[in-house]
Coordinates of C-alpha atoms and ligand atoms in Angstrom, one line a residue:
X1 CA 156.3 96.5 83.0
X2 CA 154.7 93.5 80.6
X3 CA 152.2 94.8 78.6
X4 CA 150.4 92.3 79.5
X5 CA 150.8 93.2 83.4
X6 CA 150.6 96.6 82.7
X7 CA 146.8 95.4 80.9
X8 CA 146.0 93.9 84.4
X9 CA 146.8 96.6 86.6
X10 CA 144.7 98.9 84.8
X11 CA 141.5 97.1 85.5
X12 CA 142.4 96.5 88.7
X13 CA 142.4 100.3 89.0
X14 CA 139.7 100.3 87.3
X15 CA 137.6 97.7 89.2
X16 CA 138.7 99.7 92.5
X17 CA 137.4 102.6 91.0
X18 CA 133.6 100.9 90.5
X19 CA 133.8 99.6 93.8
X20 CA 134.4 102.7 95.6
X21 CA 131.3 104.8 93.7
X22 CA 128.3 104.3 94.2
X23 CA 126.5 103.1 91.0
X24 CA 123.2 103.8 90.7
X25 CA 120.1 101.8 89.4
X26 CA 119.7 104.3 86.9
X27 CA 123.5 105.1 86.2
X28 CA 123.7 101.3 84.8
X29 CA 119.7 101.2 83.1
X30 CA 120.6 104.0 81.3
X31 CA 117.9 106.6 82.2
X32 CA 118.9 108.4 79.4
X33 CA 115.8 110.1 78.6
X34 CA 115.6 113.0 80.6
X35 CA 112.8 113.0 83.5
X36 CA 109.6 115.0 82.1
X37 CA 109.3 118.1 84.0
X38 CA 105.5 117.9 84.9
X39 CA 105.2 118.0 88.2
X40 CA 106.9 121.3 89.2
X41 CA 105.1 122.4 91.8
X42 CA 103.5 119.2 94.1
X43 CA 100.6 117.5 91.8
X44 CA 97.3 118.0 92.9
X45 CA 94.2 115.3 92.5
X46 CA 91.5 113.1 93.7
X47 CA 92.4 109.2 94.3
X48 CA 90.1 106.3 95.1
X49 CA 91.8 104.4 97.7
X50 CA 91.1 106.3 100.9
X51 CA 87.6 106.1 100.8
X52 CA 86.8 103.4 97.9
X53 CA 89.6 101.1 98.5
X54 CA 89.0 98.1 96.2
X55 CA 85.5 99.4 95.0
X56 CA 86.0 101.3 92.0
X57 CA 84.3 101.2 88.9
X58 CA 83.5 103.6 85.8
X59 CA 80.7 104.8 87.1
X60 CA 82.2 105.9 90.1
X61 CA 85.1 107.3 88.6
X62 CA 83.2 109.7 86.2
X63 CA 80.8 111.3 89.0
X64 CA 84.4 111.6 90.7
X65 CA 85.5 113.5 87.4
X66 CA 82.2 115.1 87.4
X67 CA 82.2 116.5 91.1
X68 CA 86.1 117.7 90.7
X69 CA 84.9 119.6 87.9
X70 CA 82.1 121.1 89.1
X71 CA 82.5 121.5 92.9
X72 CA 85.1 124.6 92.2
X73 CA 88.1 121.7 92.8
X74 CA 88.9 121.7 89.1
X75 CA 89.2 125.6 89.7
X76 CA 91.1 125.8 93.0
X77 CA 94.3 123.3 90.7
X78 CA 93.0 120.0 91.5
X79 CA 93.5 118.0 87.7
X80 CA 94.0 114.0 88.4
X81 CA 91.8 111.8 88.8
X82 CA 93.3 108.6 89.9
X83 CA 92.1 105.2 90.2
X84 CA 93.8 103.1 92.7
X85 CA 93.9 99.4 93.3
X86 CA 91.6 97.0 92.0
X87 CA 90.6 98.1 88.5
X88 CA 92.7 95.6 86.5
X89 CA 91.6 91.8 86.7
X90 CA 93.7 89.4 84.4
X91 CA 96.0 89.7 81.6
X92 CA 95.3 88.3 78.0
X93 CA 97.2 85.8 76.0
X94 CA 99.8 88.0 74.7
X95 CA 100.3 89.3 78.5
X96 CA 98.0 92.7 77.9
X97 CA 96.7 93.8 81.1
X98 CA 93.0 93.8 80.9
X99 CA 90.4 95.8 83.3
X100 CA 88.0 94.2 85.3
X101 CA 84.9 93.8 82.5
X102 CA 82.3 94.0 85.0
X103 CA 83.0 97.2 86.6
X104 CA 84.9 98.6 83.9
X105 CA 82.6 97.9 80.8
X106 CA 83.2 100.7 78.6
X107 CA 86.9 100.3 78.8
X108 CA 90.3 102.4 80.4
X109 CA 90.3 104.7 77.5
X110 CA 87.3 105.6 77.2
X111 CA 86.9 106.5 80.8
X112 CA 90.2 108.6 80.2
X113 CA 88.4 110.2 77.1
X114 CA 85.8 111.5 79.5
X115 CA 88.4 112.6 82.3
X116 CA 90.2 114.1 79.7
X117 CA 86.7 115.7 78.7
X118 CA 86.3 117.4 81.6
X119 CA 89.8 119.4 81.3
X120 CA 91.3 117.0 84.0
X121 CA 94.0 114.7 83.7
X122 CA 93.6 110.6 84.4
X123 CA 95.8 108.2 86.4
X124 CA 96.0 104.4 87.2
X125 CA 98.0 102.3 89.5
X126 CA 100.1 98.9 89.2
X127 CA 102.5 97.3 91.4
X128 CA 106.2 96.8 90.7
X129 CA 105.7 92.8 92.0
X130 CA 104.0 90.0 90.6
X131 CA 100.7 90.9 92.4
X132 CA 99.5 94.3 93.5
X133 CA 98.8 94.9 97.7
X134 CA 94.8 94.0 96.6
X135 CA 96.2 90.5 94.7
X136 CA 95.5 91.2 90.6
X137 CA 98.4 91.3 88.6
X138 CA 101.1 93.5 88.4
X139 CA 104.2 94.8 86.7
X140 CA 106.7 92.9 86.9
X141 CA 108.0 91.6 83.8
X142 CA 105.6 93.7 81.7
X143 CA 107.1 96.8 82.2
X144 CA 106.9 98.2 79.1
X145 CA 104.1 96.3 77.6
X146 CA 102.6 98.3 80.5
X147 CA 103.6 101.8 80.0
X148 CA 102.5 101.7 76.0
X149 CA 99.5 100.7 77.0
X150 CA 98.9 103.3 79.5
X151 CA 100.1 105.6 76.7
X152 CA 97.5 104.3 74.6
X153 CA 94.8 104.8 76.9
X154 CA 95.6 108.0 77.5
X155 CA 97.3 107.8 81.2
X156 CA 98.7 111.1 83.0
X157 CA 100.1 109.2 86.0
X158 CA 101.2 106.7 87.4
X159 CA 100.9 105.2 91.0
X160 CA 103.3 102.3 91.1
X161 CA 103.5 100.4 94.3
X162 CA 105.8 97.8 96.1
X163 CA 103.9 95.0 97.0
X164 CA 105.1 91.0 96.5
X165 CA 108.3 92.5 95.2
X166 CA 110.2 89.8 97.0
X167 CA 114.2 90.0 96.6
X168 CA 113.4 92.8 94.0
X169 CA 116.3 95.8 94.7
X170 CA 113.7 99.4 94.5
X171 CA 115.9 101.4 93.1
X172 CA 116.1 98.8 89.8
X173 CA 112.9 98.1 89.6
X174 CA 111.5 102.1 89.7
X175 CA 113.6 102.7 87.5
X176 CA 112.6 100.4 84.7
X177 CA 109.4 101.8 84.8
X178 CA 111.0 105.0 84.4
X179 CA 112.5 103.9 81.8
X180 CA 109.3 102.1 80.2
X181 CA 107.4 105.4 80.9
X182 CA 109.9 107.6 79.3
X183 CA 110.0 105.7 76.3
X184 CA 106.3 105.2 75.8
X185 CA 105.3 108.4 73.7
X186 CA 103.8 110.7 76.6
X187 CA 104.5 112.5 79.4
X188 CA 103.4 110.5 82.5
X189 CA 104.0 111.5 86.3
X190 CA 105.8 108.4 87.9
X191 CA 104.4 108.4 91.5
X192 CA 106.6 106.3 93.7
X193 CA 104.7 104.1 96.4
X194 CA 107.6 102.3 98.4
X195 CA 106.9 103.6 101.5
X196 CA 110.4 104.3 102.3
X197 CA 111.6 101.6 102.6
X198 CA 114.8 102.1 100.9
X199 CA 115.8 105.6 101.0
X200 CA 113.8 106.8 97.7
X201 CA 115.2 110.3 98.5
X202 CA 118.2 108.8 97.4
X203 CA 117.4 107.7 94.3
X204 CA 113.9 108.7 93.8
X205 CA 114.3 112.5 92.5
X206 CA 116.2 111.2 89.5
X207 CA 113.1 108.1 88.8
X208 CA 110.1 109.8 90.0
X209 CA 108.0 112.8 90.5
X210 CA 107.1 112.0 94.2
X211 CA 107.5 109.2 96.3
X212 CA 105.9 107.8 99.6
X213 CA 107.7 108.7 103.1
X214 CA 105.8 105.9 104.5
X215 CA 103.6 103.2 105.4
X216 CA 99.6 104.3 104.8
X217 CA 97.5 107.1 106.3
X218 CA 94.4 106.2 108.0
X219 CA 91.7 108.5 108.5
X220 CA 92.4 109.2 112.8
X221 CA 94.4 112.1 114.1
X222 CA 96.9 109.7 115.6
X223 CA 97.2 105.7 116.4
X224 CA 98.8 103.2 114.6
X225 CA 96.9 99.7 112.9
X226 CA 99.2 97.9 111.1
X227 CA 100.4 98.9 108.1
X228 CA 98.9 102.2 109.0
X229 CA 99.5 105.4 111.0
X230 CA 97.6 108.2 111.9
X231 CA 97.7 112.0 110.6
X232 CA 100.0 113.2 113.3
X233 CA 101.8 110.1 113.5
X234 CA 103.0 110.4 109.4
X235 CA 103.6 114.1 110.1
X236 CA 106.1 113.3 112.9
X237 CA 107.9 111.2 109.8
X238 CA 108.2 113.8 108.2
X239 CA 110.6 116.1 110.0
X240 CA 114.0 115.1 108.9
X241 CA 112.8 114.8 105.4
X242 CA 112.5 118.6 104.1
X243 CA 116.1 118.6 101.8
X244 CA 115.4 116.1 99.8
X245 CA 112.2 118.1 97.9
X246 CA 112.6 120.0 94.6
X247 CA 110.6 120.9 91.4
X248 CA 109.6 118.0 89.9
X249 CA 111.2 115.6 92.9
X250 CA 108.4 115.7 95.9
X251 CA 108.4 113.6 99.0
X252 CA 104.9 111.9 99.6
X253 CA 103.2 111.7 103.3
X254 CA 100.3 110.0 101.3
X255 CA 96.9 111.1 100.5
X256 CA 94.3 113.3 102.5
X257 CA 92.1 112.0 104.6
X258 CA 90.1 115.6 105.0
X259 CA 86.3 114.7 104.5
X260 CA 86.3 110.9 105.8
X261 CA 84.8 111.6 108.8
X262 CA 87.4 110.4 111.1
X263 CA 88.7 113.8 112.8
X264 CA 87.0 116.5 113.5
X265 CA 86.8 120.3 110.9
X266 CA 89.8 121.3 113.1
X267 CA 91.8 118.6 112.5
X268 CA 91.2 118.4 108.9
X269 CA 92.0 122.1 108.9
X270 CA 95.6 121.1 110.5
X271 CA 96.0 118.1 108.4
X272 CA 95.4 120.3 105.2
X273 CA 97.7 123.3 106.8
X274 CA 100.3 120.6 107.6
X275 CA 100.4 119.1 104.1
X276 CA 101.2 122.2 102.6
X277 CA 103.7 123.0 105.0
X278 CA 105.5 119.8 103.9
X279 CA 104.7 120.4 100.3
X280 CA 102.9 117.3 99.9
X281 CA 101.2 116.4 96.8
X282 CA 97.2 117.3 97.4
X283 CA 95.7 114.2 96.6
X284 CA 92.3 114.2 98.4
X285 CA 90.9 111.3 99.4
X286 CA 87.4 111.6 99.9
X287 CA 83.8 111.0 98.4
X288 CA 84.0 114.5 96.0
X289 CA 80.1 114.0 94.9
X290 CA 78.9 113.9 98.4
X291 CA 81.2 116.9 100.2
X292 CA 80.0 119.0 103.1
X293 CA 80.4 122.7 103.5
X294 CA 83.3 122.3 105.8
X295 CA 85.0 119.5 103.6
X296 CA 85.0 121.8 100.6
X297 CA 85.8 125.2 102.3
X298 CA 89.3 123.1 103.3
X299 CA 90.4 121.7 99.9
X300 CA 89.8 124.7 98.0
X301 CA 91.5 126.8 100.3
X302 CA 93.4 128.7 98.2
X303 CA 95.4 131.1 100.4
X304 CA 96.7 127.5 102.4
X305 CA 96.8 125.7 98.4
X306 CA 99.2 129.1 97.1
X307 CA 101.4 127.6 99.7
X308 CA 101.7 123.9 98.7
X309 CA 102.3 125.3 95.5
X310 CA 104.8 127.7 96.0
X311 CA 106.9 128.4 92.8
X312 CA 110.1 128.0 95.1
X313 CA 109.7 124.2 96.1
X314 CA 110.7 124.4 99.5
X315 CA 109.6 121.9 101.4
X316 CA 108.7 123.1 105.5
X317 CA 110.5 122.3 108.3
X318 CA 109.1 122.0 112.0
X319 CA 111.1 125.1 113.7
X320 CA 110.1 124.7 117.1
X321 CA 108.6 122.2 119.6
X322 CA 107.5 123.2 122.6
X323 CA 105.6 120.0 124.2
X324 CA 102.7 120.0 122.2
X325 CA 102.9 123.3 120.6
X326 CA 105.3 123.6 116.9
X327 CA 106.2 125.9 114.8
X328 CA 106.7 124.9 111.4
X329 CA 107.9 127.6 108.7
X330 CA 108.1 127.4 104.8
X331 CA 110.2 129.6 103.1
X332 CA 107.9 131.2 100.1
X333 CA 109.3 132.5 96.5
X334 CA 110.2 136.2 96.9
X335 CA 111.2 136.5 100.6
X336 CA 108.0 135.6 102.4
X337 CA 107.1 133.1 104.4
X338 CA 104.5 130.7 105.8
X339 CA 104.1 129.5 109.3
X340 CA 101.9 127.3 110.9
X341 CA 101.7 127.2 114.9
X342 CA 100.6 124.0 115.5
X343 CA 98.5 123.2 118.9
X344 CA 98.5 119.6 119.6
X345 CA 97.3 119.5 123.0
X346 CA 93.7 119.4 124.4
X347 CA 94.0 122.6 125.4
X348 CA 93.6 126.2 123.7
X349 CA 96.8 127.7 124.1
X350 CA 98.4 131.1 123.4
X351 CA 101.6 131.1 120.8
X352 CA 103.8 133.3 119.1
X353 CA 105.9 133.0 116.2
X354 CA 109.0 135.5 116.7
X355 CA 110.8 136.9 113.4
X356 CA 113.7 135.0 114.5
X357 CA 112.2 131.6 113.4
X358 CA 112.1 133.1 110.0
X359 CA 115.6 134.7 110.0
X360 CA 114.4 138.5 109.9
X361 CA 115.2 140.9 112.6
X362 CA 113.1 141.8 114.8
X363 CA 112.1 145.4 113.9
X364 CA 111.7 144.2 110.2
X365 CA 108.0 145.1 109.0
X366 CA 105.5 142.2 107.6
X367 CA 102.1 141.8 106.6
X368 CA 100.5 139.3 107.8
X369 CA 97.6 137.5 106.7
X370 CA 95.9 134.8 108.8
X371 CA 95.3 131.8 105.8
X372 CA 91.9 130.8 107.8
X373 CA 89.9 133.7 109.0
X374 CA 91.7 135.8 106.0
X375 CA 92.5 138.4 108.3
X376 CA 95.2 141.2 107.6
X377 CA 97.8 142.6 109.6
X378 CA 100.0 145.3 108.6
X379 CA 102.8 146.8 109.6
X380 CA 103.8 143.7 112.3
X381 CA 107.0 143.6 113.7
X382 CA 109.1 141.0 116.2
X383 CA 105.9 138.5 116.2
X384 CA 102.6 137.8 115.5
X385 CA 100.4 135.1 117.7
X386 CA 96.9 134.0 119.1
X387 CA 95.1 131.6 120.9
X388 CA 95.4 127.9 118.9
X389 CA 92.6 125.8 119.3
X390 CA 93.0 122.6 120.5
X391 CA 94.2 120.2 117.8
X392 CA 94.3 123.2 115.5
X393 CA 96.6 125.6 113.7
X394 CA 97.1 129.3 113.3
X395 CA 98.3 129.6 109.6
X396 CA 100.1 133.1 108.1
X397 CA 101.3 134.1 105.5
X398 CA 104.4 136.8 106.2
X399 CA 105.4 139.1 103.6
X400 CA 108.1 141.4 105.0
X401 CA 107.7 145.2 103.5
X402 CA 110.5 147.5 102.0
Ligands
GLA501 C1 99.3 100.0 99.4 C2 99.5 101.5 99.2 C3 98.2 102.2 99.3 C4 97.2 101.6 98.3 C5 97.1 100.1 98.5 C6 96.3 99.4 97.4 O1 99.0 99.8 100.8 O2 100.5 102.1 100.0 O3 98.3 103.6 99.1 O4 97.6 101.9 97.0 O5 98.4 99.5 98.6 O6 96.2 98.1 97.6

């Protein structure tokens, strides 16, 4: 063959060959530096939006700091304090993003100083468009300029979101923050807030620590306003989603909504059980200076938090649906197990969980501790059960013996 012929074949080949992989966003940014491994069990913190929205400020965000520190949340493994929309307002002449003056008058990093103060850790929020979802200025374009400011301040985390992204491909555009992150100087969660959209499991365990499932949570056990969906709603979202969670890589069904006042102690005690099942992050959502008995008794579980934060990274997976009564199961580090029998009906109903749901035979003996009344059981074989409230749960933890 012509040398010359022979030249051309070869990047024909080779051309075929790119075409028929895959090539990743990151594969072709270069991601080089490898992904900081600080999130490797599902982070835990305290975000604005839920229950402040756009109304933020530094005031509020240091009694916020204040409360988590001294409420026992600091001590049940909640650490970031995240601001969410809203608290940037302009950028300068030389493109520096610049907090809103008014409400943020001392400054980003000295508000992180004092988060940092309290032995928490401090996050912030942009948008990978032009504009962020509440309109003041985002990313795009100042990636980097970006990140070593946040590095500068002081930031821990990052929500990034999607809004007025238009023809923008996800996977790019996450990871050039990644990238921009990575190379700022400090170790900085990257919390991926694209809703879904375009199959972030795919990509986003090699960009991100976490990324969104879905649309937003609203504060309802179920419905659907928008944008929005209720608690039950994102959890049936959920279901086919379990394999794609790992140390350091979680899937995101959003914040919590316990505390808001829009279900009732039950159903915050499901949505709380739930989210652990799933390994969600544990970003409460609420007004932590102003928490009632109830509100605090739920987020510092820490039978239901040990969970969530299982050393083994499993995400849960819904077992067994029987109408409205599910079984989800989480396997645990060590051979044991949590299950959560899940009533959804208006009814109180009677349900068992049988050993076979959790792969052991039946005459195999467990413990079994009930993760809300904190009872014990020993010595249980074949099942365990017990009346369900309506709307609510009956969570265990198994722990086969010798
Ligand atoms: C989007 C996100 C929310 C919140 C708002 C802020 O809707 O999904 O979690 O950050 O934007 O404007």
């Amino acid at each position: 063959m012509h040398p010359l012929i022979q030249r051309a074949a070869h990047l024909l080949a080779l051309v075929g060959v790119l075409a028929a992989a895959p090539v990743h966003a990151h594969e072709t940014l270069k991601l080089d530096a490898p992904k900081p491994n600080i999130a490797p069990t599902p982070p835990m913190g305290w975000n604005s939006w839920n229950k402040f929205a756009c109304n933020v400020s530094e005031k509020l965000i240091r009694e916020q700091a204040d409360a988590m520190a001294a409420s026992g949340m600091k001590d049940a493994g909640y650490r970031y304090i995240v601001i969410d929309d809203c608290w940037q307002k302009s950028r300068d002449a030389d493109g520096n993003i610049q907090a809103d003056p008014e409400r943020f008058p001392s400054g980003i990093k000295a508000l992180a100083d004092y988060v940092h103060g309290k032995g928490l850790k401090f996050g912030l929020y942009s948008d990978a468009g032009s504009l962020t979802c509440g309109g003041r200025p985002g990313s795009a374009g100042h990636e980097f300029q970006d990140a070593r400011q946040y590095a500068k301040w002081g930031v821990d985390y990052l929500k990034y979101d999607w809004c007025n992204t238009g023809t923008r491909n996800a996977e790019a555009a996450y990871t050039i923050m990644a990238k921009a992150l990575r190379e700022s100087g400090r170790d900085i969660v990257l919390s991926i807030c694209e809703w879904g959209t375009d199959h972030p499991e795919r990509w986003g365990p090699t960009v991100g620590h976490l990324w969104r499932t879905t649309g937003d949570i609203y504060d309802a056990w179920e419905g659907q306003k928008d944008w929005s969906s209720g608690m039950t709603n994102i959890l049936d979202m959920q279901v086919e989603r379990s394999a794609h969670a790992s140390p350091n890589a979680w899937n995101d069904p959003d914040m919590l909504e316990v505390g808001n006042g829009g279900m009732t102690t039950t159903e915050y005690e499901s949505h709380f059980s739930l989210w652990a099942m799933l390994a969600a992050p544990l970003i409460a959502g609420n007004d932590l200076s102003r928490m009632d008995a109830d509100t605090l008794r739920i987020l510092t579980n820490k039978d239901v938090i040990a969970v969530d934060q299982d050393p083994l990274g499993k995400q849960g997976t819904r077992k067994q649906k029987e109408g409205d009564l599910e079984i989800w199961v989480r396997p645990l580090q060590g051979g044991e197990f949590a299950a959560v029998l899940f009533n959804r009906g208006k009814t109180p109903a009677d349900m068992k969980l049988k050993w076979d749901r959790l792969g052991l035979p039946e005459d195999r003996k467990a413990d079994v501790k009930d993760l809300w009344s904190k009872k014990v059981t020993k010595g249980v074989h074949g099942s365990y059960g017990g009346k369900v409230a309506p709307h609510g749960v009956l969570m265990v933890r198994v722990t086969p013996t010798p």
